[in-house]
PDB file of C-alpha atoms in Angstrom:
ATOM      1  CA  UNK A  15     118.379 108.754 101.897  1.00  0.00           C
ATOM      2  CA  UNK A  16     119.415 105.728 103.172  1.00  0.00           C
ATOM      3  CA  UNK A  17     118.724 102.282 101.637  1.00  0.00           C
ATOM      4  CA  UNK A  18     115.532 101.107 104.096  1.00  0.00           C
ATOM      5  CA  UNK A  19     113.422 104.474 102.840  1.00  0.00           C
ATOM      6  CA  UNK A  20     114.245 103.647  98.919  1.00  0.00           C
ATOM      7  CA  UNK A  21     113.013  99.954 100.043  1.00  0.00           C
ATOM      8  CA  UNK A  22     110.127 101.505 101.463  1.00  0.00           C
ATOM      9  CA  UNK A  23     109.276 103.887  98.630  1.00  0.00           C
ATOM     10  CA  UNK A  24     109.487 100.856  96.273  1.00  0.00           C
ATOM     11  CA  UNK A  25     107.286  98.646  98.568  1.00  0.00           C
ATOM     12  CA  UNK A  26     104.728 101.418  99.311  1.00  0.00           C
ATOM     13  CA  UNK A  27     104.460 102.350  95.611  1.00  0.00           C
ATOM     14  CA  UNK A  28     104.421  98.795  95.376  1.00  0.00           C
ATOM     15  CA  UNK A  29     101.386  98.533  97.000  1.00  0.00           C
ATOM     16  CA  UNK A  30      99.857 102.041  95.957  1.00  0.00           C
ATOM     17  CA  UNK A  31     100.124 100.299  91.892  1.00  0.00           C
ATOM     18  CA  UNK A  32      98.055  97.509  93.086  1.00  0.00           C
ATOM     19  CA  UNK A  33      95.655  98.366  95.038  1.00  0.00           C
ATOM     20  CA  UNK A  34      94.605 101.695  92.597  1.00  0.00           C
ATOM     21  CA  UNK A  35      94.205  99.264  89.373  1.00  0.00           C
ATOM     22  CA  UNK A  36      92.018  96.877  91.513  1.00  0.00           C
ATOM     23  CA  UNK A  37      90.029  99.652  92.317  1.00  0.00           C
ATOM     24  CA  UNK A  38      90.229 101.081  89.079  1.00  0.00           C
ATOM     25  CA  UNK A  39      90.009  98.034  86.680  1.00  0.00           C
ATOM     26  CA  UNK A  40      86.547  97.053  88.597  1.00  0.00           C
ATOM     27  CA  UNK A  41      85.395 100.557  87.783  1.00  0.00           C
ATOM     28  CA  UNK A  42      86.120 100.825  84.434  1.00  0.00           C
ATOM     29  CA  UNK A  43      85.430  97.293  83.264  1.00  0.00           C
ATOM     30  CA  UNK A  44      82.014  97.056  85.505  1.00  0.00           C
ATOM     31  CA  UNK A  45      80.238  95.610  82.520  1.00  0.00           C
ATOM     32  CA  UNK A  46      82.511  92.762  82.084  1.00  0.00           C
ATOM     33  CA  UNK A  47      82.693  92.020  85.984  1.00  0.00           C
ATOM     34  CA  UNK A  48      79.690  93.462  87.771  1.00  0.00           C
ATOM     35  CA  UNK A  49      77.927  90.431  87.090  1.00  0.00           C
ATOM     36  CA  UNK A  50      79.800  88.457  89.295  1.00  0.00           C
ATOM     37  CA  UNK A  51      79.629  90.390  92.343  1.00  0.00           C
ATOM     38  CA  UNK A  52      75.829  90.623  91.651  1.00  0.00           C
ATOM     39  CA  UNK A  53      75.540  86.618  91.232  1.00  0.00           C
ATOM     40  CA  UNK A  54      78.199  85.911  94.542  1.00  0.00           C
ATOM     41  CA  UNK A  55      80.808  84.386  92.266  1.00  0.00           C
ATOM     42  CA  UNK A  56      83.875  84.722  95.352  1.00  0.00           C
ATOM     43  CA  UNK A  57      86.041  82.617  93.191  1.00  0.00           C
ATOM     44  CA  UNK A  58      86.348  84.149  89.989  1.00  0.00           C
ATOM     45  CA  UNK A  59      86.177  87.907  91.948  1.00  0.00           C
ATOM     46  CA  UNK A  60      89.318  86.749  94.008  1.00  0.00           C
ATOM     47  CA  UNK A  61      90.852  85.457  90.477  1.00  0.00           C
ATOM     48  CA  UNK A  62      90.450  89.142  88.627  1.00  0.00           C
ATOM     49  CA  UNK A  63      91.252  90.899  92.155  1.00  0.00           C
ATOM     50  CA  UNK A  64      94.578  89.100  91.980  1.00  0.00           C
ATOM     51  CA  UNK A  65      94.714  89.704  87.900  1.00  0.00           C
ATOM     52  CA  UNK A  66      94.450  93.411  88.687  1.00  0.00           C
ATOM     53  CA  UNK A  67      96.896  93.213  91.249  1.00  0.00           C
ATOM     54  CA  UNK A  68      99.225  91.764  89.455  1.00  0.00           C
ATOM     55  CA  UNK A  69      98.912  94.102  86.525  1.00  0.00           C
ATOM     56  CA  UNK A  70      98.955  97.180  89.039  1.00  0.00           C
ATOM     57  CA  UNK A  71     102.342  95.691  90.124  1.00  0.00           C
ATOM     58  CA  UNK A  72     103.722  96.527  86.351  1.00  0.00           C
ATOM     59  CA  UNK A  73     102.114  99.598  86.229  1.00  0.00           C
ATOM     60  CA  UNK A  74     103.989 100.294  89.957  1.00  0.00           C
ATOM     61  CA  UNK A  75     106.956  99.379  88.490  1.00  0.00           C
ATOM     62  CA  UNK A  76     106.896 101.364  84.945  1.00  0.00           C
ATOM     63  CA  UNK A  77     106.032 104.579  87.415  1.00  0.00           C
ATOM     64  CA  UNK A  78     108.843 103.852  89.468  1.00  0.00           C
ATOM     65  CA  UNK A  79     111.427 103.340  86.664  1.00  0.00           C
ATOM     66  CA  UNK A  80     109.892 106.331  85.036  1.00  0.00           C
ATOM     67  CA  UNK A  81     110.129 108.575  88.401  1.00  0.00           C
ATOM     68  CA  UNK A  82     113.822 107.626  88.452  1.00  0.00           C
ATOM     69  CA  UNK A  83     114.793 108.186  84.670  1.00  0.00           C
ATOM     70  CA  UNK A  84     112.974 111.889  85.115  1.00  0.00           C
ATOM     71  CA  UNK A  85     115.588 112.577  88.866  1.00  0.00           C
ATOM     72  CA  UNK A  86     118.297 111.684  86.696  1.00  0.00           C
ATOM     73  CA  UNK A  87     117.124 114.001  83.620  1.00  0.00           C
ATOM     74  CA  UNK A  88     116.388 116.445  85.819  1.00  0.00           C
ATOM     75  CA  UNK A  89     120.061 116.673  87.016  1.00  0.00           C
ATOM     76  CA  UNK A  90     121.054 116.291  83.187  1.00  0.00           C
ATOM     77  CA  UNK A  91     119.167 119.065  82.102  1.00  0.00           C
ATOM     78  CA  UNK A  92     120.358 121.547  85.020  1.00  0.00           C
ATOM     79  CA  UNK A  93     123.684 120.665  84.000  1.00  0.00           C
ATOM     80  CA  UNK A  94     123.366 121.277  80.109  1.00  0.00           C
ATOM     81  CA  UNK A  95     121.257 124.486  79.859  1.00  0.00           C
ATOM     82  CA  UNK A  96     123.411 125.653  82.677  1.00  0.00           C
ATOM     83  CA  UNK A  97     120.481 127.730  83.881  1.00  0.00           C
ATOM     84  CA  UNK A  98     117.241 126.423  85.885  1.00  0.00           C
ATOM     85  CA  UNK A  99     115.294 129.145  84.065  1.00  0.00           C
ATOM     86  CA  UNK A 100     116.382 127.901  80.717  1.00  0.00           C
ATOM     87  CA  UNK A 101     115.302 124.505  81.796  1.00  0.00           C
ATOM     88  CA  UNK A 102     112.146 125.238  83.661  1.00  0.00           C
ATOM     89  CA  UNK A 103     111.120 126.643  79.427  1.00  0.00           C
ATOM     90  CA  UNK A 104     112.180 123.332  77.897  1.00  0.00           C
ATOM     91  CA  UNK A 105     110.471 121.777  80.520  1.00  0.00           C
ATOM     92  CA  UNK A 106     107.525 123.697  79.659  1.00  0.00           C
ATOM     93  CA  UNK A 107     108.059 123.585  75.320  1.00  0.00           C
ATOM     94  CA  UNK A 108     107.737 119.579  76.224  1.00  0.00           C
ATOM     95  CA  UNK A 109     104.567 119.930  78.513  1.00  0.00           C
ATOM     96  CA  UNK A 110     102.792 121.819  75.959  1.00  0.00           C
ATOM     97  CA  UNK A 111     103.986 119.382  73.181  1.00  0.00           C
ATOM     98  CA  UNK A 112     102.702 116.431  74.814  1.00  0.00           C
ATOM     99  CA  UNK A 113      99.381 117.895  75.009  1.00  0.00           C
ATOM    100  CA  UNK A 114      99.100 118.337  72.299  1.00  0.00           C
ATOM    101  CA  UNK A 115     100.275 115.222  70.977  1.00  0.00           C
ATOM    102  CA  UNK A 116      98.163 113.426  73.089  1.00  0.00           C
ATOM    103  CA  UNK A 117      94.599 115.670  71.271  1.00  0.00           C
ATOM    104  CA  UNK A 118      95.736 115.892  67.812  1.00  0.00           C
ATOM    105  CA  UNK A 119      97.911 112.994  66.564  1.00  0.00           C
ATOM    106  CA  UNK A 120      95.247 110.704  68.478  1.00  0.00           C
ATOM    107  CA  UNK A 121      92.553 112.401  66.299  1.00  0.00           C
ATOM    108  CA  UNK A 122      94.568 112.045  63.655  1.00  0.00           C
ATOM    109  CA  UNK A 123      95.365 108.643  63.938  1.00  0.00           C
ATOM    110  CA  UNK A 124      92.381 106.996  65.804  1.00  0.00           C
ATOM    111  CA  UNK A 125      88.713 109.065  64.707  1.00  0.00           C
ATOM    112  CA  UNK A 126      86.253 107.185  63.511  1.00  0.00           C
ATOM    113  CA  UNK A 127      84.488 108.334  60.758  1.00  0.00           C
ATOM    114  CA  UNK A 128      82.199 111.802  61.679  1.00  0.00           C
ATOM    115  CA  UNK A 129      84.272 111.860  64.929  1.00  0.00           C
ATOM    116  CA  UNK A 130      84.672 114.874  66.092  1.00  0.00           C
ATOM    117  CA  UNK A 131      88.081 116.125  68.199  1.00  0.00           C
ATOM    118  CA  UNK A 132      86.492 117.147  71.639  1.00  0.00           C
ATOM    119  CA  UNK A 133      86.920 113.904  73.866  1.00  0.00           C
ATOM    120  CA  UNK A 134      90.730 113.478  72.630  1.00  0.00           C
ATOM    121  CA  UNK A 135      91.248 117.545  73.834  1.00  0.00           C
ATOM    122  CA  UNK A 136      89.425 116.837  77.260  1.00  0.00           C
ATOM    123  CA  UNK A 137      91.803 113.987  77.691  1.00  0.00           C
ATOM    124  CA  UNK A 138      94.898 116.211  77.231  1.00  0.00           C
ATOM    125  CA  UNK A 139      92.834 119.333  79.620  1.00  0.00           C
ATOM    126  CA  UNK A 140      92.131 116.203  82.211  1.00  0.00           C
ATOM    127  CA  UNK A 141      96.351 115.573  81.710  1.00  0.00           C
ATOM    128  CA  UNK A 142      96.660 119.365  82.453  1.00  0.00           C
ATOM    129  CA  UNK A 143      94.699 119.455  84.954  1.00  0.00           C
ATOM    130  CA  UNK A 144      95.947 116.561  87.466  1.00  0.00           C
ATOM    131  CA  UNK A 145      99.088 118.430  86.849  1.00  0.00           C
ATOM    132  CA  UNK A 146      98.722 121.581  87.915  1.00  0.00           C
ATOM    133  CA  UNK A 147      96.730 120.004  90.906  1.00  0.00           C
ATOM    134  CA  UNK A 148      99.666 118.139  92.029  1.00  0.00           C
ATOM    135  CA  UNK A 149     102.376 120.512  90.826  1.00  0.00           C
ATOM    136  CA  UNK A 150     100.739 122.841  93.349  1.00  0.00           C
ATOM    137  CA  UNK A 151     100.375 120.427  96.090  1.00  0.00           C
ATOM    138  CA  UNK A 152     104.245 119.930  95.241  1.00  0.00           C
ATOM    139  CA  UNK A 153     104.894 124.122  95.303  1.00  0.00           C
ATOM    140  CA  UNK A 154     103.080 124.682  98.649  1.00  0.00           C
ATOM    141  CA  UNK A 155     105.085 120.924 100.188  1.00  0.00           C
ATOM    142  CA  UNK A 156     108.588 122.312  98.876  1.00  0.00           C
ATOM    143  CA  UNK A 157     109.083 125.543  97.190  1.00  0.00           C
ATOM    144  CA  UNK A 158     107.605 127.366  94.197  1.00  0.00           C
ATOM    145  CA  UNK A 159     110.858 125.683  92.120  1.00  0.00           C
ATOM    146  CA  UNK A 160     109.672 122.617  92.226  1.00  0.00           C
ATOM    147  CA  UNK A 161     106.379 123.381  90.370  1.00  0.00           C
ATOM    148  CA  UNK A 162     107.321 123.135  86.791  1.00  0.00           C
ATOM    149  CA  UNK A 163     109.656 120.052  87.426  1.00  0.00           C
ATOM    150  CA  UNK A 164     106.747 118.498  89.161  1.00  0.00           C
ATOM    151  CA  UNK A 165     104.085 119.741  85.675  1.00  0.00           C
ATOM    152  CA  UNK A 166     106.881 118.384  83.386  1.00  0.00           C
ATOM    153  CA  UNK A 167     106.890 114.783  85.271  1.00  0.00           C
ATOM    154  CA  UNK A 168     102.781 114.336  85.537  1.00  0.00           C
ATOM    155  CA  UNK A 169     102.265 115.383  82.488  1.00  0.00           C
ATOM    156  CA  UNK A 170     105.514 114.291  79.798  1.00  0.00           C
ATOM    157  CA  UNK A 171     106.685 111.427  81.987  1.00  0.00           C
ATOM    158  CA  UNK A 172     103.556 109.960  82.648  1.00  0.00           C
ATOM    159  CA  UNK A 173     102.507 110.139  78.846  1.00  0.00           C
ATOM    160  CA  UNK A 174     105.637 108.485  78.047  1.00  0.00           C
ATOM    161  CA  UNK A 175     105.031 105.567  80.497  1.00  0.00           C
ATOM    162  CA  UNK A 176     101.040 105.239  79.416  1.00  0.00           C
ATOM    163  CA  UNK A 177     102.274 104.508  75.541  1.00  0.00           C
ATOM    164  CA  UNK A 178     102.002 101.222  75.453  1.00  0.00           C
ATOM    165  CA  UNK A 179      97.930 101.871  76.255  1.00  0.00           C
ATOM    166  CA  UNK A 180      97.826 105.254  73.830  1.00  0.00           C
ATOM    167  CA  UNK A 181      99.299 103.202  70.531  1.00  0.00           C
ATOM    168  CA  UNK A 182      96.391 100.280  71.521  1.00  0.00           C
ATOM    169  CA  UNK A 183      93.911 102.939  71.425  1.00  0.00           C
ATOM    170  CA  UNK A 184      91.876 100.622  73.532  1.00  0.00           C
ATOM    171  CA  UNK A 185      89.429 102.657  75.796  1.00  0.00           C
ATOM    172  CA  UNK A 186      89.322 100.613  78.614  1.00  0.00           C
ATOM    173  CA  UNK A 187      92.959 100.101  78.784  1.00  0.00           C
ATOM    174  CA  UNK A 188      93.765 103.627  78.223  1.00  0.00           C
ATOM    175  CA  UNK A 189      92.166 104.534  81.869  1.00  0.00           C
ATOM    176  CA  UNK A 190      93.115 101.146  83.209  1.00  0.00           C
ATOM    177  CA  UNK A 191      96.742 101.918  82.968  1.00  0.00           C
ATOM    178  CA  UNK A 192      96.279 105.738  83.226  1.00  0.00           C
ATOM    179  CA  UNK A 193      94.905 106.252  86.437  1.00  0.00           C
ATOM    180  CA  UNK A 194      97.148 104.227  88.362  1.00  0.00           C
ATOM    181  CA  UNK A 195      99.908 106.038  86.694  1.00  0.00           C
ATOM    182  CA  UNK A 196      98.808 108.912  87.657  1.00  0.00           C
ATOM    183  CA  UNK A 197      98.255 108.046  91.153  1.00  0.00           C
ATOM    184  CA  UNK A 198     102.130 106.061  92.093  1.00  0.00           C
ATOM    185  CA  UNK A 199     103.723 109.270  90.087  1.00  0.00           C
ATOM    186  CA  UNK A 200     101.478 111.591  92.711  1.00  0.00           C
ATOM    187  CA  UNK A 201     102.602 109.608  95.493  1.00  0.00           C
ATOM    188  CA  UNK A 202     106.193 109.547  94.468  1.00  0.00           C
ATOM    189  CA  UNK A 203     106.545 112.699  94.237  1.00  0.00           C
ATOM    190  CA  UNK A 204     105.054 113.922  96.936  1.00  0.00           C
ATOM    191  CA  UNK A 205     106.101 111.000  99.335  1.00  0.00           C
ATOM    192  CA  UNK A 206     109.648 111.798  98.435  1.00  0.00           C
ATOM    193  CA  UNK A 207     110.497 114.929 100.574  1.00  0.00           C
ATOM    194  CA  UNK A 208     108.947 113.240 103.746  1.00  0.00           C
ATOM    195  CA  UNK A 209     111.368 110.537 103.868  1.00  0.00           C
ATOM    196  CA  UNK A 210     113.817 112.591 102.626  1.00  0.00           C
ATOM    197  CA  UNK A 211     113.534 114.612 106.130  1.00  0.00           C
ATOM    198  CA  UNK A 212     112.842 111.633 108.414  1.00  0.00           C
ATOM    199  CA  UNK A 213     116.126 110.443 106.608  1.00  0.00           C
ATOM    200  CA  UNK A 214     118.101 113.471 107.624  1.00  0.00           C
ATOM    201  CA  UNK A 215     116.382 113.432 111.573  1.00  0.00           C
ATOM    202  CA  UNK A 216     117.452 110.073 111.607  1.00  0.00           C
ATOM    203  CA  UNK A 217     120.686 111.115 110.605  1.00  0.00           C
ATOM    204  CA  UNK A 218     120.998 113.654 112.987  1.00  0.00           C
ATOM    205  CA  UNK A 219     119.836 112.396 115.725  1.00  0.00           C
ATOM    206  CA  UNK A 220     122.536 109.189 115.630  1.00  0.00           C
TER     207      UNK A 220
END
């Protein structure tokens, strides 16, 4: 892939980062800023529109540094267990680990007294879930290979980059940063193959 479609996946992403925690941070902080779309306050809207932005930009760019660290692993660990079997298993070991993780030690480490364990297990079956989603959407775009690369990167990557927001503990935070996440490591992955093949028809057809 030539250097214009990497410049392109970085811009679009870019974008994708920014205009998802907009979206997102009016959602999930709606008490805080719902009063001033309700009293016409253009000004300060603009001013936490561009906030959001801005913060959606860092977000972009942890996904994108993440996406990139994972292609290079993924070569790493093809190349050390010698077998893509072998590594599709440790792929899965560290999916199931990180589910975990993200239920128990967050029990363990954030309940409040009498709270009970259920809404720290649906965030890890919500995790799960968005990842099989896409890991299928990535199966039925590429080949049935690519599903448990494409569960390990949703699901281990993704909780890797959202740790800044998981040792706050912070609610709001947790889904601000999360769901943007989510979305530019969706759209990475399943952007990639398409400009992968207009790369190689542009390539061909010089």
């Amino acid at each position: 892939m030539n250097s214009r479609n990497w410049v392109r996946l970085f811009l679009t992403t870019l974008a994708v980062g920014g205009i998802s925690t907009a979206f997102v941070g009016f959602a999930v902080r709606w008490g805080e800023y719902g009063h001033l779309f309700q009293q016409g306050k253009i000004g300060e809207i603009v001013a936490v529109l561009t906030w959001l932005v801005g913060v959606g930009f860092i977000f972009s760019l942890i996904s994108q540094m993440g996406f990139f660290a994972y292609l290079t692993i993924h070569r790493f660990g093809l190349g050390i267990f010698k077998s893509a079997s072998l590594w599709k298993s440790v792929q899965i070991v560290f999916v199931l680990f990180v589910l975990f993780d993200v239920a128990y030690f967050r029990y363990k480490f954030f309940q409040q007294p009498g709270e009970g364990i259920g809404k720290y297990i649906l965030l890890s079956v919500f995790l799960l879930a968005v990842g099989l989603l896409v890991a299928y959407a990535k199966k039925k775009q590429t080949n049935k290979e690519a599903f448990v690369p494409a569960l390990f990167f949703m699901i281990v990557v993704t909780t890797i980059e959202w740790f800044p927001a998981l040792r706050t503990n912070e609610e709001s935070w947790l889904y601000l940063m999360l769901f943007p996440l989510l979305i530019c490591n969706m759209y990475q992955l399943l952007i990639l193959p398409k400009l992968l093949t207009h790369a190689r028809i542009a390539k061909a057809d010089k």
